């Protein structure tokens, strides 16, 4: 048990004024508490005729014995007072010879016979650390906290032949603080006030004023002794019960649990209020859910959903660490001591020698506790070192965490230099007040868990497409930044905690990340709106909403990735076992487009991380801000450093280097087909890295005359104008059956006239600005080509007369198969419509498939047989029937032909980031 510093003890010492009546006392007990009671009774003029304490341990005398021997008081160190239940005559005779008038028993671990208890004129008084009759027994302080009592206290009572049942002489009580431990309660109240109360009790007896109040049995309780063997915490109960159990054993005997197969003792528990900090999951035996290692410690969850924080962990070998360092790898590098620090270290060596008097010499490898030090010595060491070096922040826990002299000195010097502070995430935010909130946007490269400027210091402007204004400057990553990011990701994969993490723990981190994204969804949606032009309501629901769903979906997959066993023909005559394993690839590069900045990040990154890979991600140059905000949230979620790295900048520079880098094992790309071809070539020439590509599209939508016209108009418009037409699966060409063509076009135009074009942050806006000026210019050029080739412009085709990059929703009809706009994707709000003859199902299918793209397609008809016939023959990765744009996180997404290969979303996406290993064992 730890006690307060010597100066604190002196503060609580009683006055040196002598009382009139004095007694001859026998002090029976031990410990620093016994020593202080002994010393203060002597100061008050009482004569201590004998001290009866425990034998020396490992060559060290008990503090009570040390003080008494120094004063010349007779000291007796009996190993025991009785044998087989009978008092030892020699011990009894030695005790009686001192002639005590009162036995004072401040703290005694030995069983004292009744003929000793009753021998003095005034009998015996005992200190008990509870408000009797509550919590009788040797572990009273523990049970006060375990039961969650609101009040604590102590009792000085007259000893009798019962167990803590004698008449009460004096009681004191105090409030129990929410995070009190055995130590804090003892140090704050039970120890200092107990010393004074014992002295006061002796004087009351000397003055003949001491009461004898019989104990009532009402409310009485007796609990057993808490030992290491029965202190294991039950983690399947409410959080406050877990907290009470841990603090009720802190520091003695210490509440334990099992982590990674070994017993770990928990110290420094406190209830958590508010949100749980971000951290890394930790599987704990018997827990209702994994714990969480955070920068503040280990978070444990109760069955009631509440949480508590554990500050320190102690292992079976006695070494204690901050819980926040559980996943830290390796030992800290040694610090070189200056001459002044060497002098101080030798003074500290002298302090160690004074405490460990039984040790011949203090070597660097001398272990404080293995050399016989006890908890009371911890306090002495801390206080003597603090007295030598004023201002240093040293605590008892520091000794438990650095048990050898060398480790202690290293820890001490780091504290002296101020090098022991937690490294905080430093972010130089770009701040903007918009949408009734203050946006705090990271705008630097995110490398190895830190935000930092590009290596060359270059920056560029990211533009708000609503008005063309500069949102902020963003770091422009260099080739050197790519190399550093890949190195960080490689280190995190092979040597960091991510690679060793239990898959379920990895999933818990991704769930936490999704929770943080949801917590910040309005901020993310606002950033998405100002950076990409997405209508806020759509950004909230789709850009951000589906991103959150994606991370939750893949978080659930983390612990469900596995191989299978395979029977093989070569099994005879030998016994063989063949099985497969699904393993992560390593460092993955991800390059995403500008149309759905956050959602495209989520579609690829979530599967990549769930599979256990690390990544380097390049957001589109024109829309980097939600990716960088995501990086900040990943740190808060506890994703280890190096696992996620994000580099804004040029695709030609950053993207090319990622394609060429020999340490990147997989590259996932969403973008144009020409760039996809270049990436594939570079990946092949460099190290034949695995590639998945989601490229361009010219998705056909076939609308038959037997459709639900209302639905076809509504969904047909959505297929083209959703997200301003900046949609990879947008219907690039509509085929409308001749008999309903004119009605369809008329109704579409009527609806377009109702569409509100404007500020994407206005909740009533239907259509926002195009992503950036260069894209809008290409859309205008696309319309000019359509007109020149003879297509009919029915509606739109121009830039909206207002600031920003707004394009009118456009409709072209009379589009022939040979025309440019019939073959090439606009990637904008341009509906391209062609007729087909009534009943010509096979003809329209041939025209729909006459493209090099095959990303998506759609059909509207009430005839289920026709729908199935068409869906089977459309050559595209996704076919929508009587709907459109209905993607889901569980459904695979990807194209055919020059729309690329590989899948995002669904179980298939995981396979893009895994490799299969076959293992055959003969036994």
PDB file of N, CA and C in Angstrom, residues 469 669 681:
ATOM      1  N   UNK A 469     -14.287  31.103 -56.109  1.00  0.00           N
ATOM      2  CA  UNK A 469     -13.375  31.649 -55.091  1.00  0.00           C
ATOM      3  C   UNK A 469     -12.428  30.562 -54.579  1.00  0.00           C
ATOM      4  N   UNK A 669      -7.706   2.179 -59.089  1.00  0.00           N
ATOM      5  CA  UNK A 669      -7.885   3.468 -59.761  1.00  0.00           C
ATOM      6  C   UNK A 669      -9.319   3.608 -60.239  1.00  0.00           C
ATOM      7  N   UNK A 681      -0.127  -0.115 -67.717  1.00  0.00           N
ATOM      8  CA  UNK A 681       1.175  -0.316 -68.348  1.00  0.00           C
ATOM      9  C   UNK A 681       2.311  -0.089 -67.351  1.00  0.00           C
TER      10      UNK A 681
END
